[in-house]
Short mmCIF file of N, CA, C and O in Angstrom, two decimals:
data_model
loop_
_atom_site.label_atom_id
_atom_site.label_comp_id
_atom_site.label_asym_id
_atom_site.label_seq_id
_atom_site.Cartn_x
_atom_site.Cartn_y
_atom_site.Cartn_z
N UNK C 1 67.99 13.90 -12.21
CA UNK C 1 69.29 14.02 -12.84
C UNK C 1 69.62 15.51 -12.99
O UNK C 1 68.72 16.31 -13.23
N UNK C 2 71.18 15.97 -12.82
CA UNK C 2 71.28 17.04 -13.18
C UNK C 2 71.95 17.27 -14.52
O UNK C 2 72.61 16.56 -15.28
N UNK C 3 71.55 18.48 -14.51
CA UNK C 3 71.95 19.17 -16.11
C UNK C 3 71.83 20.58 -15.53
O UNK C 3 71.29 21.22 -14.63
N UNK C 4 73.15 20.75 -17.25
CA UNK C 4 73.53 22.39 -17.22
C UNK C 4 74.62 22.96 -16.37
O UNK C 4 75.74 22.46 -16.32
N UNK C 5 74.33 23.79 -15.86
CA UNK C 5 75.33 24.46 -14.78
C UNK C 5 74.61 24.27 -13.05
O UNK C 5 73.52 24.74 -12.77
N UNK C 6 75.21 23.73 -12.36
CA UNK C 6 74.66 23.55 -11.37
C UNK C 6 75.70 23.91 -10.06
O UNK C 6 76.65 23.12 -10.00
N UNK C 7 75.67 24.95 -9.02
CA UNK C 7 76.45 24.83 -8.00
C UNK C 7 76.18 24.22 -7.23
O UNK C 7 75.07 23.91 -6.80
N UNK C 8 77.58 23.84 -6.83
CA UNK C 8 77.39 22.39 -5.52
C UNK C 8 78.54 22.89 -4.50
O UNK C 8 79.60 23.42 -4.85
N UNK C 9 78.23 22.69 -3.45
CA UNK C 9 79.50 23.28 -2.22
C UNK C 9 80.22 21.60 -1.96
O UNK C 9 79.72 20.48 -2.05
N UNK C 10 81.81 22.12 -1.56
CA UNK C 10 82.60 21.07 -1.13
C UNK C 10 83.42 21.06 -0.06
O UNK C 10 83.23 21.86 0.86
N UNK C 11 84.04 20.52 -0.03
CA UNK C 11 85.70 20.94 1.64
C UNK C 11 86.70 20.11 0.52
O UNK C 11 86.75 18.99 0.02
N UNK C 12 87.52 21.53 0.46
CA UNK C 12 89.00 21.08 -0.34
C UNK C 12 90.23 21.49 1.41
O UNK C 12 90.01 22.13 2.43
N UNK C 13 91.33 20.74 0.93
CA UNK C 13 91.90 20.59 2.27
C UNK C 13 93.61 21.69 2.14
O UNK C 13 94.37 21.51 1.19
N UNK C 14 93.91 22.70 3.20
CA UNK C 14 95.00 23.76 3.03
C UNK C 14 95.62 22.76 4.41
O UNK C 14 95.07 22.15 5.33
N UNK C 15 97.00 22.97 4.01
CA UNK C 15 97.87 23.04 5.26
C UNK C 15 97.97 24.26 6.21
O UNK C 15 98.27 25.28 5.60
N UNK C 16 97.76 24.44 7.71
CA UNK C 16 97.70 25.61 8.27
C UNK C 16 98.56 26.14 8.38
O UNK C 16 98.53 27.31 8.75
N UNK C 17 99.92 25.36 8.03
CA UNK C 17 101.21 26.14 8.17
C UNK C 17 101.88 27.02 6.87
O UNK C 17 102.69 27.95 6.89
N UNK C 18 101.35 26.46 5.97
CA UNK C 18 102.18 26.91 4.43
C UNK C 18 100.92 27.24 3.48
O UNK C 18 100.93 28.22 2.73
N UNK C 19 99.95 26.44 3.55
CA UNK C 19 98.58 27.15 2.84
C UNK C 19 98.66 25.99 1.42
O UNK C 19 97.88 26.10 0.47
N UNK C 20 99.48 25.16 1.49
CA UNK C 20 99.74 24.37 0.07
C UNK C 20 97.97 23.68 0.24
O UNK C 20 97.46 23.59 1.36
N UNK C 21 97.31 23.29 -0.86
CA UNK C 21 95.94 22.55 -1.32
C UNK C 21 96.63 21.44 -1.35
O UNK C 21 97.78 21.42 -1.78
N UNK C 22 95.87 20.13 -0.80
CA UNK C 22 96.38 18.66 -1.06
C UNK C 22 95.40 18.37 -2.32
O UNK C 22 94.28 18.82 -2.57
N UNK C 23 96.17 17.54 -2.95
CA UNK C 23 95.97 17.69 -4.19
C UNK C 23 95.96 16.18 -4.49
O UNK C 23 96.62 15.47 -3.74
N UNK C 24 95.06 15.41 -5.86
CA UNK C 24 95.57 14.01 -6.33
C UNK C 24 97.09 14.05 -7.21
O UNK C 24 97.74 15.06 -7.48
N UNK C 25 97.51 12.33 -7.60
CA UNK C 25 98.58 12.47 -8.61
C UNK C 25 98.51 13.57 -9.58
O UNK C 25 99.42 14.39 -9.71
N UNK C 26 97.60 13.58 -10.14
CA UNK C 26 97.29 14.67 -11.62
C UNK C 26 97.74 15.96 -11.02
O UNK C 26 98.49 16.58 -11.78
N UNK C 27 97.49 16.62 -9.78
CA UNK C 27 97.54 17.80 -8.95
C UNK C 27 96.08 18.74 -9.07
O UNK C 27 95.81 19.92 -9.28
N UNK C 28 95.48 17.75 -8.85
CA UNK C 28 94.15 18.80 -9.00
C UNK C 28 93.78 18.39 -7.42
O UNK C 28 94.37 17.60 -6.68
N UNK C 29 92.56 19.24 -7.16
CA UNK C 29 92.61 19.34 -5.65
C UNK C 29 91.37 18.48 -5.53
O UNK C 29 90.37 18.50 -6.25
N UNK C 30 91.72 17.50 -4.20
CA UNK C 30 90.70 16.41 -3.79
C UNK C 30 89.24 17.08 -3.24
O UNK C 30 89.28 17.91 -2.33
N UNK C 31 88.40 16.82 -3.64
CA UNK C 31 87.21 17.40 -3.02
C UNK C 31 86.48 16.52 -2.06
O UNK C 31 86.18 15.35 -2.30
N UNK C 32 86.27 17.07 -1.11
CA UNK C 32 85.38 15.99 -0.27
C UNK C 32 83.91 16.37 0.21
O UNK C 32 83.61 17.53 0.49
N UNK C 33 83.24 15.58 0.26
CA UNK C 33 81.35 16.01 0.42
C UNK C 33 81.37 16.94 2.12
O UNK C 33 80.39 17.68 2.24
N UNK C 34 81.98 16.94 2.85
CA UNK C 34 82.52 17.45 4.52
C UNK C 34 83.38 17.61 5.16
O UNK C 34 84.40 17.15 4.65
N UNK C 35 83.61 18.26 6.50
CA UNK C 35 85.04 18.63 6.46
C UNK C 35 84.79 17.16 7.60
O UNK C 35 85.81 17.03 8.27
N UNK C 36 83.96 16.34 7.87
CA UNK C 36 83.70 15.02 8.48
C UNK C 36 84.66 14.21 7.83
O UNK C 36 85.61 13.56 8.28
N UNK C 37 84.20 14.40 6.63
CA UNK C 37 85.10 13.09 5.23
C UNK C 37 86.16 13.27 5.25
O UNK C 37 86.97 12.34 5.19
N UNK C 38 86.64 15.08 5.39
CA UNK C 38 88.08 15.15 4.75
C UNK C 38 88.91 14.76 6.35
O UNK C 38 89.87 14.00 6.32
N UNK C 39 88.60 15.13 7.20
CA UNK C 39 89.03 14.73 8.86
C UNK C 39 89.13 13.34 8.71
O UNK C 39 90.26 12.92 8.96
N UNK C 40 88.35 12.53 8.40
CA UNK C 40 88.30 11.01 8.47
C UNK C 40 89.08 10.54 7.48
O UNK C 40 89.48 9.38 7.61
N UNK C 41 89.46 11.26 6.31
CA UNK C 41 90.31 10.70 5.08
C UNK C 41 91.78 11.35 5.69
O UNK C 41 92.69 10.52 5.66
N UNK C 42 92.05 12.24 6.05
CA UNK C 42 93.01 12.74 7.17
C UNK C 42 93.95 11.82 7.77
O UNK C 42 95.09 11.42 7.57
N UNK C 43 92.77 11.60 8.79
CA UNK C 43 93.41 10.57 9.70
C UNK C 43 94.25 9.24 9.53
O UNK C 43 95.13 8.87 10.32
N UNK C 44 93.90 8.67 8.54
CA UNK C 44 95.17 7.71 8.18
C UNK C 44 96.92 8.61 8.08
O UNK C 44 97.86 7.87 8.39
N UNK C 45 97.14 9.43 7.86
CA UNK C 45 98.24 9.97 7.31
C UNK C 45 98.48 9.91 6.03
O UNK C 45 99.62 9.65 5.63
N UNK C 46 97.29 10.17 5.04
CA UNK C 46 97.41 9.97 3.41
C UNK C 46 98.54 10.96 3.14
O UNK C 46 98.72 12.12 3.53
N UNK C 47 99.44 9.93 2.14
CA UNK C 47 100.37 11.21 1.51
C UNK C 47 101.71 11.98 2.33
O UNK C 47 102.70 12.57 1.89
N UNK C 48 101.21 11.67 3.78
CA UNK C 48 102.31 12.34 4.55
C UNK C 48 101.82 13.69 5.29
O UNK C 48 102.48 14.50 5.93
N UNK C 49 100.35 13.66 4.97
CA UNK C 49 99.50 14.95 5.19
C UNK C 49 99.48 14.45 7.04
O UNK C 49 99.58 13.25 7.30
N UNK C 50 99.35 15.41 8.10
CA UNK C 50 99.01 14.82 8.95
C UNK C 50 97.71 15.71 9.51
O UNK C 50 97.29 16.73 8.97
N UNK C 51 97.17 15.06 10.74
CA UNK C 51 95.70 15.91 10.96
C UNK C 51 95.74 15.68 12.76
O UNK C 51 95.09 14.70 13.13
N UNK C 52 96.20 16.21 13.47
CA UNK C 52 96.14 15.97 14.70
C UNK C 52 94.26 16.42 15.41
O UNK C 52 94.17 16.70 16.60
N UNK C 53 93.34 16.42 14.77
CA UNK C 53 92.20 16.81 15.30
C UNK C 53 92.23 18.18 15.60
O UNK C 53 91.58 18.50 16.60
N UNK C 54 92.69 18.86 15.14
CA UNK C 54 93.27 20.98 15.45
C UNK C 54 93.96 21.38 14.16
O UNK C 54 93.60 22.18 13.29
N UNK C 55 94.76 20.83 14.23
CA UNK C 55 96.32 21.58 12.92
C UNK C 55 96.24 20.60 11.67
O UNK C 55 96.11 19.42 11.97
N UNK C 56 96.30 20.88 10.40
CA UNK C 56 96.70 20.05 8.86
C UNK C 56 97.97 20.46 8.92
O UNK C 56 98.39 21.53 9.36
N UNK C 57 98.57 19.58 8.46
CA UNK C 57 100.17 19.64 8.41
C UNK C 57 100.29 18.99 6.94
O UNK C 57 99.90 17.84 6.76
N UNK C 58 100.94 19.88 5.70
CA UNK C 58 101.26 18.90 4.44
C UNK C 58 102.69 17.97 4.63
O UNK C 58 103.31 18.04 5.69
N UNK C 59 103.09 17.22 3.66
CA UNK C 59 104.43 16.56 4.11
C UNK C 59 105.06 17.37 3.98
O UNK C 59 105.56 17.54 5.09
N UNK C 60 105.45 18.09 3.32
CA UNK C 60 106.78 19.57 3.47
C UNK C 60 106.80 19.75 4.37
O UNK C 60 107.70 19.18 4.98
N UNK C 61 105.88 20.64 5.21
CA UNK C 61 106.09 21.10 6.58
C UNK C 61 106.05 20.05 7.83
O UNK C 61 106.41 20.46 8.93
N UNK C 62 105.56 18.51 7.65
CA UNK C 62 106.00 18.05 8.81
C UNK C 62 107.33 17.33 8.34
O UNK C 62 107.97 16.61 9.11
N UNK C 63 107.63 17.53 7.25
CA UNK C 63 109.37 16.94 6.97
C UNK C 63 110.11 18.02 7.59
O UNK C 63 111.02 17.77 8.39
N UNK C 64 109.76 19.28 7.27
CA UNK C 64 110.64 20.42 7.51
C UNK C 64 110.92 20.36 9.40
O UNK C 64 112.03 20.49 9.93
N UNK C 65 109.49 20.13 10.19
CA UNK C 65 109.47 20.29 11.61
C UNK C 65 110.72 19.20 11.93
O UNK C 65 111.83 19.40 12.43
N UNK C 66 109.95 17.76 11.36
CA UNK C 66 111.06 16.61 12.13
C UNK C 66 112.51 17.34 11.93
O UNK C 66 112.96 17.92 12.91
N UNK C 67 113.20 17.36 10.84
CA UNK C 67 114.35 18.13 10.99
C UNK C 67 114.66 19.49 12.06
O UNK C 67 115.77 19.94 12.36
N UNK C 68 113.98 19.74 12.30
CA UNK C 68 114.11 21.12 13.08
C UNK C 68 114.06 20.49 14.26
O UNK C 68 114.91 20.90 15.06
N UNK C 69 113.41 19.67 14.62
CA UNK C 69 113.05 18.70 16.13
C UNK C 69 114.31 17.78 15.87
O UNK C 69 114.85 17.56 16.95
N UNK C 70 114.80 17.31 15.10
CA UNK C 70 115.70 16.36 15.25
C UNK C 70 117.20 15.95 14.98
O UNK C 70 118.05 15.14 15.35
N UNK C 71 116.94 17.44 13.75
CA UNK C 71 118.50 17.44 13.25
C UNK C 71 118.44 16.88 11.76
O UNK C 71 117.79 15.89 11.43
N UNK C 72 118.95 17.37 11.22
CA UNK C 72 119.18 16.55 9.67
C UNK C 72 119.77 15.27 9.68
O UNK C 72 120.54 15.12 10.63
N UNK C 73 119.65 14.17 8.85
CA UNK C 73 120.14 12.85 8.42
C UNK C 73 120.54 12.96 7.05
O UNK C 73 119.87 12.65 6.07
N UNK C 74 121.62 13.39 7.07
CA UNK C 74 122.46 13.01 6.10
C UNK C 74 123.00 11.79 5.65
O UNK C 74 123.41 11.04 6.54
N UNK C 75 123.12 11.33 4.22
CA UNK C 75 123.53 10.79 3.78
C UNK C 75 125.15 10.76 3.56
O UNK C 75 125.51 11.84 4.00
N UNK C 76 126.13 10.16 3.17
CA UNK C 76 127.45 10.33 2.93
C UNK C 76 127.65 10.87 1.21
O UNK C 76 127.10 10.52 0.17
N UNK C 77 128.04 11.25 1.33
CA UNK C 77 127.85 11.95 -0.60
C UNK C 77 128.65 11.38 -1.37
O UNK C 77 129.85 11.40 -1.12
N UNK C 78 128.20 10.84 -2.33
CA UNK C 78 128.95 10.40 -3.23
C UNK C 78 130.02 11.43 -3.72
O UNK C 78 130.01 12.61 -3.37
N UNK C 79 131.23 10.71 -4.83
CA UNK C 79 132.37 11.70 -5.10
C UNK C 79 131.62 13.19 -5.34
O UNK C 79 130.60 13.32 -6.01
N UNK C 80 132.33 14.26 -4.67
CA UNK C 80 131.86 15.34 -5.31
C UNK C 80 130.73 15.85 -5.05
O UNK C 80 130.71 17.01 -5.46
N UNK C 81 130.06 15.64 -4.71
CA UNK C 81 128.60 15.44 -4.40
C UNK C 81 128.67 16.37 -3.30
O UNK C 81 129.73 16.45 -2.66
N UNK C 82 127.54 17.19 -2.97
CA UNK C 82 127.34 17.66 -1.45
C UNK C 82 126.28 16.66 -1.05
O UNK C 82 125.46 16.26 -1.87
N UNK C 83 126.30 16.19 0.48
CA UNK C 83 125.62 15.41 1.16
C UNK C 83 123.99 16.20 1.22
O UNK C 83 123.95 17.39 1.54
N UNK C 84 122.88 15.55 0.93
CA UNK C 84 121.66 16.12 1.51
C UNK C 84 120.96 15.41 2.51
O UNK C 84 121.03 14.18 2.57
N UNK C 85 120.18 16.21 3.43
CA UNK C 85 119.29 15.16 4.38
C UNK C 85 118.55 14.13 3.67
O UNK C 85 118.35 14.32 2.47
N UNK C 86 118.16 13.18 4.16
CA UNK C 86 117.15 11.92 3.24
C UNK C 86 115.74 12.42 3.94
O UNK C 86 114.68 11.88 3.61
N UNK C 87 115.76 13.13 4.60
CA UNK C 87 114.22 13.87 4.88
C UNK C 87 114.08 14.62 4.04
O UNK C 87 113.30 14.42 3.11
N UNK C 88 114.63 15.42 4.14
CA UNK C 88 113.90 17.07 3.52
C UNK C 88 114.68 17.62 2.22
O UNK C 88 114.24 18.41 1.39
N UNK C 89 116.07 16.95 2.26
CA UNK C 89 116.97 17.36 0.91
C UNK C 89 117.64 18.15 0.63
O UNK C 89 118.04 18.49 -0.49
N UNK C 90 118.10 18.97 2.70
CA UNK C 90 118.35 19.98 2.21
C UNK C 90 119.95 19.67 2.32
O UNK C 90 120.31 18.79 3.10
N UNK C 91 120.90 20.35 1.58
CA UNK C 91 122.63 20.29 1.78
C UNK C 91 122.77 20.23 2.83
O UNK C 91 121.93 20.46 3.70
N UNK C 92 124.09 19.83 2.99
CA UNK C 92 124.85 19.89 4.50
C UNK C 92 125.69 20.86 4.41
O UNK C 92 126.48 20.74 5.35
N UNK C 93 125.96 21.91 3.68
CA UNK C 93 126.36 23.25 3.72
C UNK C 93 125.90 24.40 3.88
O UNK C 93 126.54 25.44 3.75
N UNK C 94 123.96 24.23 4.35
CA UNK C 94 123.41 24.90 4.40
C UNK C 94 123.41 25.33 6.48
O UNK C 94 122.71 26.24 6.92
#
């Protein structure tokens, strides 16, 4: 059993494009026992995170790409309202 103060090494996970830490609900950062585990926990697309086997992508930045690859999707704006994409959120006056 351990006790006291004990260091232990982990693999916490950065996006390569923006540097954001993926993080749980609470926002604390997921630790994983390898960068095996965190690759294999990856690969589903948790969260919107993506992992092509090379590049981490967080959802910001692959929301931000699809728009850039595809064009914004705007919504129609309610009265008054400026329209935002339903991807990324950004105005349609931008």
């Amino acid at each position: 059993m351990k006790r006291g103060l004990v260091t232990e090494n982990h693999v916490v996970i950065y996006c390569d494009s923006c540097g954001d830490l993926y993080t749980d609900a609470a926002g604390e950062a997921v630790c994983f026992t390898s960068t095996h585990h965190a690759a294999y926990y990856l690969a589903g697309g948790r969260n919107g995170w993506l992992y092509d086997g090379d590049r981490i992508t967080c959802d910001g930045c692959a929301i931000t790409a699809e728009c850039d690859l595809n064009g914004h999707d705007f919504v129609p704006p309610a009265e008054s309202v400026t329209a935002r994409c339903v991807r990324c959120g950004a105005p349609d006056n931008e």
